[in-house]
PDB file of N, CA and C in Angstrom:
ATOM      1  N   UNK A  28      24.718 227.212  42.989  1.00 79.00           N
ATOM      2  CA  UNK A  28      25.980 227.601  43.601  1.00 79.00           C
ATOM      3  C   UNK A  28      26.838 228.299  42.553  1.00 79.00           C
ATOM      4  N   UNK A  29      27.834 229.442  42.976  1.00 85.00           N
ATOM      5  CA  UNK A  29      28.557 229.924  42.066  1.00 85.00           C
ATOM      6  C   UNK A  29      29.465 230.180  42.744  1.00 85.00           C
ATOM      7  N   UNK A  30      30.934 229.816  42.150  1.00 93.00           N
ATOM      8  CA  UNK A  30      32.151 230.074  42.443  1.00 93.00           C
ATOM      9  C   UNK A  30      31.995 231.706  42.800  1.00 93.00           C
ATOM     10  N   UNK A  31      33.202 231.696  44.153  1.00 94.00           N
ATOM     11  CA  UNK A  31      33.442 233.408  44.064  1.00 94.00           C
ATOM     12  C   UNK A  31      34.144 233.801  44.880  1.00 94.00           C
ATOM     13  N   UNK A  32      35.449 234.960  44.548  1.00 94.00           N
ATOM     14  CA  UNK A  32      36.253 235.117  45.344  1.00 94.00           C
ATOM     15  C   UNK A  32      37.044 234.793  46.476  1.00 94.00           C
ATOM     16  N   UNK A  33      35.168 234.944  47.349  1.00 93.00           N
ATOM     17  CA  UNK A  33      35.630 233.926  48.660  1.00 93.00           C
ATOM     18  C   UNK A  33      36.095 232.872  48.619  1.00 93.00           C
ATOM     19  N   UNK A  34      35.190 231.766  48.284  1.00 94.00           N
ATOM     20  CA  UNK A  34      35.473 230.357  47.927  1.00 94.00           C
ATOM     21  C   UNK A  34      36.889 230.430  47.474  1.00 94.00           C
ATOM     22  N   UNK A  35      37.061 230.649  45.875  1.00 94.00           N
ATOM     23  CA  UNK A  35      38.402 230.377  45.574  1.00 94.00           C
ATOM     24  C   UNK A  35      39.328 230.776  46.763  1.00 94.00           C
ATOM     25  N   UNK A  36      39.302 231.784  47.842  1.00 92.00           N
ATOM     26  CA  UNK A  36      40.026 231.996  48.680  1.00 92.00           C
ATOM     27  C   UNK A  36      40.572 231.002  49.844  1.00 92.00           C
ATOM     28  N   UNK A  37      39.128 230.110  49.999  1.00 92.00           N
ATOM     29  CA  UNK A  37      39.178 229.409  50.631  1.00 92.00           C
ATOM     30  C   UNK A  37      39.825 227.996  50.354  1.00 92.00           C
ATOM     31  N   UNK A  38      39.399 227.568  48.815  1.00 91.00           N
ATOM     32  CA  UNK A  38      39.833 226.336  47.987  1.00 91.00           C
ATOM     33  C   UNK A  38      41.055 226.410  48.281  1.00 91.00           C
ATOM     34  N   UNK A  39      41.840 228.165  48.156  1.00 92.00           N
ATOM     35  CA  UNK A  39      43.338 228.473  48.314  1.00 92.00           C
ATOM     36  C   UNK A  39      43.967 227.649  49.268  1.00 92.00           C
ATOM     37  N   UNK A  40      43.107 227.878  50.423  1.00 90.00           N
ATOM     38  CA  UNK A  40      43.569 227.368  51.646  1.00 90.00           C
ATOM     39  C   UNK A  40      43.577 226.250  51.516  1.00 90.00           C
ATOM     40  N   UNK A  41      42.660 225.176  51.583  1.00 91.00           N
ATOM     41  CA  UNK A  41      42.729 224.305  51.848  1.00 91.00           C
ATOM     42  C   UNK A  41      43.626 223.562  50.781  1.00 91.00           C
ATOM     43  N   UNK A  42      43.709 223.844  49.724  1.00 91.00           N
ATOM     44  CA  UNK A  42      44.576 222.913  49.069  1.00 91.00           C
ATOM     45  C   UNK A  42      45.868 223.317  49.370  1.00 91.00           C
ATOM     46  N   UNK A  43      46.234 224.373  50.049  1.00 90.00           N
ATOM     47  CA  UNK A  43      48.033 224.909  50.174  1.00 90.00           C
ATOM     48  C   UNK A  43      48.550 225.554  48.943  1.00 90.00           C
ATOM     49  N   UNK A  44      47.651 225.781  47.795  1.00 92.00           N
ATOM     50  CA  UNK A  44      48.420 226.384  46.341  1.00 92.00           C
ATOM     51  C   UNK A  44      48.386 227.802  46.777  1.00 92.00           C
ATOM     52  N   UNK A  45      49.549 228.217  45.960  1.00 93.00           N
ATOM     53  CA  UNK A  45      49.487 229.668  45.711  1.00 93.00           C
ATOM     54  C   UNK A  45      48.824 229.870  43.947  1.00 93.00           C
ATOM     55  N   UNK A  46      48.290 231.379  43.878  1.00 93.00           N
ATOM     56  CA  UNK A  46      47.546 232.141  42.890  1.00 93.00           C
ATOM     57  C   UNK A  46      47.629 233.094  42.648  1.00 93.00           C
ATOM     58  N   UNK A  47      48.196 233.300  41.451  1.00 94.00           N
ATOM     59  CA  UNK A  47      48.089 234.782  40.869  1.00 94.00           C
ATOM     60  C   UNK A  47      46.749 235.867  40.906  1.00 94.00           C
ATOM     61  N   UNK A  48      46.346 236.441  40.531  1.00 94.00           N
ATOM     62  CA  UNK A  48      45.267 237.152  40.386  1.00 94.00           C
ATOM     63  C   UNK A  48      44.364 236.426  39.041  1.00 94.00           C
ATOM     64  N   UNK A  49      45.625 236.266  38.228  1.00 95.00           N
ATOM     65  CA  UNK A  49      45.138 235.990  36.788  1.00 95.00           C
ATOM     66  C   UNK A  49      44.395 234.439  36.723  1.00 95.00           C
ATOM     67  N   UNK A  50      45.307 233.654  37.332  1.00 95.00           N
ATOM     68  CA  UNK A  50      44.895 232.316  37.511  1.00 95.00           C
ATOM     69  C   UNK A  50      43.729 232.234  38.447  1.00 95.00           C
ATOM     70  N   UNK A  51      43.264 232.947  39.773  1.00 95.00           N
ATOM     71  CA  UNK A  51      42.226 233.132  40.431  1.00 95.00           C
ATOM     72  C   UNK A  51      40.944 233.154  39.644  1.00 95.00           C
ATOM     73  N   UNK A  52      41.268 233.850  38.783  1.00 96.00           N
ATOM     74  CA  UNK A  52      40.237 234.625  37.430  1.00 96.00           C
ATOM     75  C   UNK A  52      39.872 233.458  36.619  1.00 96.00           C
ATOM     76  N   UNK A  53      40.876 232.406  36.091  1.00 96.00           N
ATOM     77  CA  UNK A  53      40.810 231.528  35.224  1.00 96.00           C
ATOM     78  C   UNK A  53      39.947 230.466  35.926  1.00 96.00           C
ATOM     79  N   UNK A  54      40.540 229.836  36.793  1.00 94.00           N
ATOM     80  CA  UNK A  54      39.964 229.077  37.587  1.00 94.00           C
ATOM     81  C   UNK A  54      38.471 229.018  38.061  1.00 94.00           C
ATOM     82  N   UNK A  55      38.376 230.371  38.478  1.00 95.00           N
ATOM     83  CA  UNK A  55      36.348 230.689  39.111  1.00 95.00           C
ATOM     84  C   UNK A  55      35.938 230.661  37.769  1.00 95.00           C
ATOM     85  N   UNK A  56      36.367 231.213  36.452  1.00 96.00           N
ATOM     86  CA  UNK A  56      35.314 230.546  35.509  1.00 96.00           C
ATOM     87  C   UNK A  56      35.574 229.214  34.887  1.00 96.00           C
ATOM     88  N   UNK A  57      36.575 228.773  35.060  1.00 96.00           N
ATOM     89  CA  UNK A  57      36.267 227.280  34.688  1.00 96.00           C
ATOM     90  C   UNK A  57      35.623 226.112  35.443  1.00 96.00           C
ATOM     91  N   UNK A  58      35.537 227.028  37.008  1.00 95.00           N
ATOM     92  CA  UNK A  58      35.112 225.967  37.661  1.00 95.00           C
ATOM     93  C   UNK A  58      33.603 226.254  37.395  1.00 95.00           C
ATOM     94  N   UNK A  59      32.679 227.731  37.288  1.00 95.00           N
ATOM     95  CA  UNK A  59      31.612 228.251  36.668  1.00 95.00           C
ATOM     96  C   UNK A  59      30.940 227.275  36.102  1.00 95.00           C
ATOM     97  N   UNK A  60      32.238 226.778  34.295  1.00 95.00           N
ATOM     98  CA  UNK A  60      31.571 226.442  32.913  1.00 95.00           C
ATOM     99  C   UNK A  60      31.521 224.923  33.351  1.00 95.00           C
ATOM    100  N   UNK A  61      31.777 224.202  34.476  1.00 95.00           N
ATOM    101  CA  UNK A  61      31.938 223.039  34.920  1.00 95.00           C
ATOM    102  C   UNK A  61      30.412 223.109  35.912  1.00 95.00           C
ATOM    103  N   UNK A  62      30.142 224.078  36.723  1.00 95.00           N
ATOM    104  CA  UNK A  62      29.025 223.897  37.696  1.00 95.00           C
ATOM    105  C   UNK A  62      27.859 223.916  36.447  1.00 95.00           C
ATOM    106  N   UNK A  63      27.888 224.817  35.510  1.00 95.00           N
ATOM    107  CA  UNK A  63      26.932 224.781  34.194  1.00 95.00           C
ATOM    108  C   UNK A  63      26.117 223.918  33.467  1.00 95.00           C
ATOM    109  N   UNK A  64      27.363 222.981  33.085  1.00 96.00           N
ATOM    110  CA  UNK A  64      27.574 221.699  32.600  1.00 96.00           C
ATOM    111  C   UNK A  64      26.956 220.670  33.479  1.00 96.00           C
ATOM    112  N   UNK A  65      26.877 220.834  34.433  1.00 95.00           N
ATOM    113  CA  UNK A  65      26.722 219.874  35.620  1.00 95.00           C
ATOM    114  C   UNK A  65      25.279 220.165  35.574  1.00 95.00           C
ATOM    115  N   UNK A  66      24.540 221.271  35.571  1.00 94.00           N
ATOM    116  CA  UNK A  66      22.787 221.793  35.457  1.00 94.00           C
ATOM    117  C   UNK A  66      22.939 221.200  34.375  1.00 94.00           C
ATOM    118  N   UNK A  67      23.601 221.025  33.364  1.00 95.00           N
ATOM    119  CA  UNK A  67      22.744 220.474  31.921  1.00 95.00           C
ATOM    120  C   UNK A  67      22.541 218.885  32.102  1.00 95.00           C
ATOM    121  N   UNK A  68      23.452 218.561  32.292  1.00 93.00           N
ATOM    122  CA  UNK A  68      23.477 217.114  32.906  1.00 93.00           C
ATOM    123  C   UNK A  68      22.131 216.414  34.286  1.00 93.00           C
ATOM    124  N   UNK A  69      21.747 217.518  34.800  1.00 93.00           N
ATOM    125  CA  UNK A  69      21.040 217.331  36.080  1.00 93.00           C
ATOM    126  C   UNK A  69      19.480 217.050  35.148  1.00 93.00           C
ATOM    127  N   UNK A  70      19.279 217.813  33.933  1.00 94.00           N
ATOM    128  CA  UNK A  70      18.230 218.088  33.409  1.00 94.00           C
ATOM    129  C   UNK A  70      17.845 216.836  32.182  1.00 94.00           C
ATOM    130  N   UNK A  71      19.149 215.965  32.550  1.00 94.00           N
ATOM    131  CA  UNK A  71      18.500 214.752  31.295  1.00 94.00           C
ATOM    132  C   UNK A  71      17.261 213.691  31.962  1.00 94.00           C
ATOM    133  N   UNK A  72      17.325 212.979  31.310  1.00 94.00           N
ATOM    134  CA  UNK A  72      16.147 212.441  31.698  1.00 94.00           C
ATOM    135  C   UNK A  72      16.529 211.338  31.641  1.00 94.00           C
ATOM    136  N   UNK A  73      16.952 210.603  32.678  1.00 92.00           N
ATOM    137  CA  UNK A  73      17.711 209.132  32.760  1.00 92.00           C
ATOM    138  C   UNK A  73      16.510 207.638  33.205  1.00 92.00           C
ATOM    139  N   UNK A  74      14.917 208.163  33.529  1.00 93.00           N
ATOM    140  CA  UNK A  74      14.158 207.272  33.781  1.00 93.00           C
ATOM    141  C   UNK A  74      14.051 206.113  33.064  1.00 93.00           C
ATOM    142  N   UNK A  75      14.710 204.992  33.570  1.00 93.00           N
ATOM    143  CA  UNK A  75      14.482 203.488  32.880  1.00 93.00           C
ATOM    144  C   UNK A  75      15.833 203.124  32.061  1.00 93.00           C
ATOM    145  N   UNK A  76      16.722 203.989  32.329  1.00 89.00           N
ATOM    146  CA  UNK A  76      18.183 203.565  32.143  1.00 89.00           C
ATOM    147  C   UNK A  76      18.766 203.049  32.565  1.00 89.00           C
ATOM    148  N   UNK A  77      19.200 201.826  32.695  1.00 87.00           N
ATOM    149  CA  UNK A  77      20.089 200.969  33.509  1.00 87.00           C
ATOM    150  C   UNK A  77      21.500 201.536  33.613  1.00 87.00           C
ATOM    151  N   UNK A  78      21.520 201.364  35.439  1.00 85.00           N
ATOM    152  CA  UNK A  78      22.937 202.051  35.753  1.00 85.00           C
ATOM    153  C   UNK A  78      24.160 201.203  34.690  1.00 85.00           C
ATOM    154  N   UNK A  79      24.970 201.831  34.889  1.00 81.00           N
ATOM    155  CA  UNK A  79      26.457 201.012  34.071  1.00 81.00           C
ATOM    156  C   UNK A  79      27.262 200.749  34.890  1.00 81.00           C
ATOM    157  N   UNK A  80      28.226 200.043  34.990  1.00 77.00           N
ATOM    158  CA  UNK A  80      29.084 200.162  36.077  1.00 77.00           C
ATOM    159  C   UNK A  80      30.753 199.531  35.203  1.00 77.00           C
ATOM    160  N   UNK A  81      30.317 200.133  34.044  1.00 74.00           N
ATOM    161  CA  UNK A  81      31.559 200.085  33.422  1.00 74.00           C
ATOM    162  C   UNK A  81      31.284 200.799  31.543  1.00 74.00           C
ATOM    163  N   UNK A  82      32.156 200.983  30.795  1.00 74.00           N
ATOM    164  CA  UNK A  82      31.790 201.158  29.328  1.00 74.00           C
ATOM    165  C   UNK A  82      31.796 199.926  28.613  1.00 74.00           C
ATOM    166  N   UNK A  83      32.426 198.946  29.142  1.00 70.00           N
ATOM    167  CA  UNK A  83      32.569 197.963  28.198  1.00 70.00           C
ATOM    168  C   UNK A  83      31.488 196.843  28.455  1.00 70.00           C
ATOM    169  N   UNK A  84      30.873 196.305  27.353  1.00 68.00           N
ATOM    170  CA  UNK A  84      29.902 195.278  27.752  1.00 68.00           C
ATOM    171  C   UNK A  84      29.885 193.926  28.142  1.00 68.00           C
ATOM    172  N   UNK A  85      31.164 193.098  27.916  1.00 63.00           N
ATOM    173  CA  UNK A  85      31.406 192.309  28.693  1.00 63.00           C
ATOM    174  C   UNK A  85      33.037 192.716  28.641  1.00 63.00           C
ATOM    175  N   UNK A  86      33.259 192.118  30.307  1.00 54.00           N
ATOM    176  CA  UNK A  86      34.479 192.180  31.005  1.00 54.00           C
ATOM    177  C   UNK A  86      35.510 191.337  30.032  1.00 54.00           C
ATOM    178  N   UNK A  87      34.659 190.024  30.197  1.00 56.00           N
ATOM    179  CA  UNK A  87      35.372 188.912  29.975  1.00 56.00           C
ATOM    180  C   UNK A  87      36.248 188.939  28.293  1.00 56.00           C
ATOM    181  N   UNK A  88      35.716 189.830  27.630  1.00 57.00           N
ATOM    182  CA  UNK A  88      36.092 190.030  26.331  1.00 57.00           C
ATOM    183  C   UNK A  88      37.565 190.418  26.504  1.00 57.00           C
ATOM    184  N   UNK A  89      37.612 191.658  27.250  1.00 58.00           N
ATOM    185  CA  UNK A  89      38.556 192.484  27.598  1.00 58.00           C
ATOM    186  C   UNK A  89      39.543 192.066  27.976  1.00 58.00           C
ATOM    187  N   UNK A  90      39.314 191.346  29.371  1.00 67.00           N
ATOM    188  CA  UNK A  90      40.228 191.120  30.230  1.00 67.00           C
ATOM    189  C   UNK A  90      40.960 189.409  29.934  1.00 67.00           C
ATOM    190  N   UNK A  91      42.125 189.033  30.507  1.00 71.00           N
ATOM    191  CA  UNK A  91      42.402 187.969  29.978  1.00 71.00           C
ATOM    192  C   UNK A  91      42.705 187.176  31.405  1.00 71.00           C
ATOM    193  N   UNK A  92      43.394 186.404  31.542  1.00 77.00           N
ATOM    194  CA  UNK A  92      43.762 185.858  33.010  1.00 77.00           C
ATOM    195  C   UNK A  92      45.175 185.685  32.836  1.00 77.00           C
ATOM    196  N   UNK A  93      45.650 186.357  34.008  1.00 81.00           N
ATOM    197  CA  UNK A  93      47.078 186.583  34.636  1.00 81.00           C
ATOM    198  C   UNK A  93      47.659 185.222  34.512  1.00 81.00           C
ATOM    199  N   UNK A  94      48.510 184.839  33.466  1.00 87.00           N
ATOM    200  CA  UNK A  94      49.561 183.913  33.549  1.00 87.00           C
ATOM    201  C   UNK A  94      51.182 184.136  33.659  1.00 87.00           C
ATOM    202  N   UNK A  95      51.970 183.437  34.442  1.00 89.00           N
ATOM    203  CA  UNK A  95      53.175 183.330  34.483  1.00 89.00           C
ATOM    204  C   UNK A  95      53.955 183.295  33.759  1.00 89.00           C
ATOM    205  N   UNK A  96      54.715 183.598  32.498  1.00 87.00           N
ATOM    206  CA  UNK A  96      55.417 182.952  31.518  1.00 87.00           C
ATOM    207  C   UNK A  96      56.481 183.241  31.909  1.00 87.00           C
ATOM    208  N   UNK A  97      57.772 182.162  31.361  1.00 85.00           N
ATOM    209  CA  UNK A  97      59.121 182.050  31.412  1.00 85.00           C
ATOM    210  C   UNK A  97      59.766 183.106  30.372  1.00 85.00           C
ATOM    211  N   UNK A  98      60.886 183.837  31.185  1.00 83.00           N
ATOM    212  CA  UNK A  98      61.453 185.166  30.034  1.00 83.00           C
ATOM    213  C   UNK A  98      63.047 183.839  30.129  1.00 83.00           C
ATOM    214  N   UNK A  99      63.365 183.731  28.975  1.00 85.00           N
ATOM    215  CA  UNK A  99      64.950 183.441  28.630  1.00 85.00           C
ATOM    216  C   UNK A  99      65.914 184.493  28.221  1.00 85.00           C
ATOM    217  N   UNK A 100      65.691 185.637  28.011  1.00 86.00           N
ATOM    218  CA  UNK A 100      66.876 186.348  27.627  1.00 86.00           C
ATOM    219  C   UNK A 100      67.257 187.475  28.818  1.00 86.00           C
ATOM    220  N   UNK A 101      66.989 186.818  29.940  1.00 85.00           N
ATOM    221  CA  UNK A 101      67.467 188.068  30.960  1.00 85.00           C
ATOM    222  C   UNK A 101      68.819 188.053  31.292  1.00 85.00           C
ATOM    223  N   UNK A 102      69.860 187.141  31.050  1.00 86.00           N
ATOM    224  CA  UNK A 102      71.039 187.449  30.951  1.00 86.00           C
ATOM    225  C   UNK A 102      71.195 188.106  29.680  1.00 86.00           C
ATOM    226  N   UNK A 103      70.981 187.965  29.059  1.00 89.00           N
ATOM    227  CA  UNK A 103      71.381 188.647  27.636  1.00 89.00           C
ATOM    228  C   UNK A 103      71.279 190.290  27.969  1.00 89.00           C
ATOM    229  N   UNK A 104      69.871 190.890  28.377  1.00 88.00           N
ATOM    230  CA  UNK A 104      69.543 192.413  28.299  1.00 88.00           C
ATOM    231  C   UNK A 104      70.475 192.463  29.710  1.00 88.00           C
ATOM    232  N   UNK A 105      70.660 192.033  30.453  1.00 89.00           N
ATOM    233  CA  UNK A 105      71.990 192.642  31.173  1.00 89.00           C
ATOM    234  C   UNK A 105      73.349 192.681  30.940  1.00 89.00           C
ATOM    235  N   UNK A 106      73.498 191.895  30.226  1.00 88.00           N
ATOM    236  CA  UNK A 106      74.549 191.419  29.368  1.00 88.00           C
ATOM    237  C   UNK A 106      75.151 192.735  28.532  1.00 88.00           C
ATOM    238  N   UNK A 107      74.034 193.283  27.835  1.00 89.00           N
ATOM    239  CA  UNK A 107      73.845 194.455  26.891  1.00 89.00           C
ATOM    240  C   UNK A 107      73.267 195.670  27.643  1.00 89.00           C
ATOM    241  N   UNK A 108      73.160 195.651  29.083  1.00 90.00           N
ATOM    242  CA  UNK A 108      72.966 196.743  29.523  1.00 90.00           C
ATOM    243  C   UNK A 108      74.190 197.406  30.268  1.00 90.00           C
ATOM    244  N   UNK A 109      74.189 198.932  30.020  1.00 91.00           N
ATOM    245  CA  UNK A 109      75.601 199.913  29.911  1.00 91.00           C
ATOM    246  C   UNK A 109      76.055 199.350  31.772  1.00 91.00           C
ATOM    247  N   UNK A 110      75.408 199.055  32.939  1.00 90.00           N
ATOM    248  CA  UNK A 110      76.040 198.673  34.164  1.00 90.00           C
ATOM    249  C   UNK A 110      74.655 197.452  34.809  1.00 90.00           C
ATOM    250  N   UNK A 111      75.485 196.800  35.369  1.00 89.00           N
ATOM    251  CA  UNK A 111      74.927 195.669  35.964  1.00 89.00           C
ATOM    252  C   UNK A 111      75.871 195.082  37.443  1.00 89.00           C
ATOM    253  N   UNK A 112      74.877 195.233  38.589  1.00 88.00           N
ATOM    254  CA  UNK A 112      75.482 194.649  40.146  1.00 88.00           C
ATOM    255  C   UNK A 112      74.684 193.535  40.307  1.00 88.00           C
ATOM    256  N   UNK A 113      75.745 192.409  40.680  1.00 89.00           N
ATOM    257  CA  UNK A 113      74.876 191.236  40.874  1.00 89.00           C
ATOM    258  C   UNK A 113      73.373 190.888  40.138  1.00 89.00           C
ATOM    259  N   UNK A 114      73.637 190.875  38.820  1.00 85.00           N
ATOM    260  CA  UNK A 114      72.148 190.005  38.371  1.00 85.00           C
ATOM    261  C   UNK A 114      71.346 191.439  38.057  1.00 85.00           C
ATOM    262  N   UNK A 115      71.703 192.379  38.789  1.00 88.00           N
ATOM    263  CA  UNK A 115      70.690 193.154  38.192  1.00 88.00           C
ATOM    264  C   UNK A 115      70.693 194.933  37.522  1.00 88.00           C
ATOM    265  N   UNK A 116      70.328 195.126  37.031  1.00 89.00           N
ATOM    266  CA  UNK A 116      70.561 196.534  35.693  1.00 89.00           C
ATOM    267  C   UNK A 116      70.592 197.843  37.306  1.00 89.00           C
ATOM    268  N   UNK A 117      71.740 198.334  36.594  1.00 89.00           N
ATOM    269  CA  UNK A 117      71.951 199.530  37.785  1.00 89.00           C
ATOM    270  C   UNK A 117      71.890 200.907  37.097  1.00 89.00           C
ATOM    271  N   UNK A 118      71.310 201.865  37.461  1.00 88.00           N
ATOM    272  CA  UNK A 118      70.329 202.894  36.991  1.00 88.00           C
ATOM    273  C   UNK A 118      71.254 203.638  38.080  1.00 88.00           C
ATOM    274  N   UNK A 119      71.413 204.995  37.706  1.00 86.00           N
ATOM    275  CA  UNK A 119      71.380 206.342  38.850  1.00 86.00           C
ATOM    276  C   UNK A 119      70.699 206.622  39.599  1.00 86.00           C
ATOM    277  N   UNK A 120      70.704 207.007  40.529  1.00 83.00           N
ATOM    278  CA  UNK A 120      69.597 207.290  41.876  1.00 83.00           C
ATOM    279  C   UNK A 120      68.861 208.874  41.334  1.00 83.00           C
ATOM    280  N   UNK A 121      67.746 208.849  42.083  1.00 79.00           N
ATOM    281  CA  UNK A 121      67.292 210.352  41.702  1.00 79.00           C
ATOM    282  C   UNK A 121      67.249 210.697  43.182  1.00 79.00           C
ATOM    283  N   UNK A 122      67.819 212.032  42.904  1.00 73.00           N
ATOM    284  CA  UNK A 122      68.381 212.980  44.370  1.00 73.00           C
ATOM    285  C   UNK A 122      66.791 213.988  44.244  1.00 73.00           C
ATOM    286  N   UNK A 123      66.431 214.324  45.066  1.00 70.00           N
ATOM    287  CA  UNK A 123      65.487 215.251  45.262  1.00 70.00           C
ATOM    288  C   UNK A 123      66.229 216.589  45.961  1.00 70.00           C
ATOM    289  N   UNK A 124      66.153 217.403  45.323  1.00 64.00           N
ATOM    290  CA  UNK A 124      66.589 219.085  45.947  1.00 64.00           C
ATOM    291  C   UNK A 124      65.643 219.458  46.899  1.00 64.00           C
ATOM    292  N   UNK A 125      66.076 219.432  48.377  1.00 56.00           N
ATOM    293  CA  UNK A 125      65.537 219.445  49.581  1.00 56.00           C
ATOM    294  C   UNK A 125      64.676 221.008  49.395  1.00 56.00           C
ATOM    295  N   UNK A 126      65.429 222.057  48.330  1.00 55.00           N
ATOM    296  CA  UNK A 126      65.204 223.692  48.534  1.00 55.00           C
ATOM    297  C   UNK A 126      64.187 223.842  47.472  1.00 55.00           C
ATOM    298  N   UNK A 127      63.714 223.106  46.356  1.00 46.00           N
ATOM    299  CA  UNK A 127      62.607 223.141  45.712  1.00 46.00           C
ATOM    300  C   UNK A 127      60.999 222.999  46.353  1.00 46.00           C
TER     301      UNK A 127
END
């Protein structure tokens, strides 16, 4: 398979982006050096490799178990924070520009 014009025309569509000419250009060959990559990969030789289903070799090393702990200084960081309503830290709202 090879990226091409069409396609990207079509990718256009379906994802809703707009494209320059230049970026059209960029894109079909990166998506190219990616389909490439993907034949080199097709050509290893994975017989008698056990699937993985993670990088790390045990989980249990990693991961720890979710405990509860007690925080004591949460009056304090509100205490020291610039506005506070009832108990809790009051932040500015974010407005979204309806025309963007």
């Amino acid at each position: 398979m090879e990226i091409n014009n069409e396609l990207i025309k079509k990718l256009k569509k379906l994802s809703g982006i707009e494209l320059n000419p230049s970026e059209e250009e960029r894109i079909k060959k990166d998506l190219n050096a990616l389909l490439e990559y993907q034949k080199m990969l097709d050509n290893i030789d994975v017989d008698g490799v056990e699937e993985m289903i993670s990088p790390v070799e045990s989980l249990t090393s990693v991961l720890r178990k979710d405990e509860v702990e007690g925080f004591d200084n949460r009056k304090e960081i509100i205490n020291n924070f610039p506005e506070s309503k009832d108990g809790f830290l009051s932040v500015p709202g974010i407005h979204i520009n309806e025309e963007e």
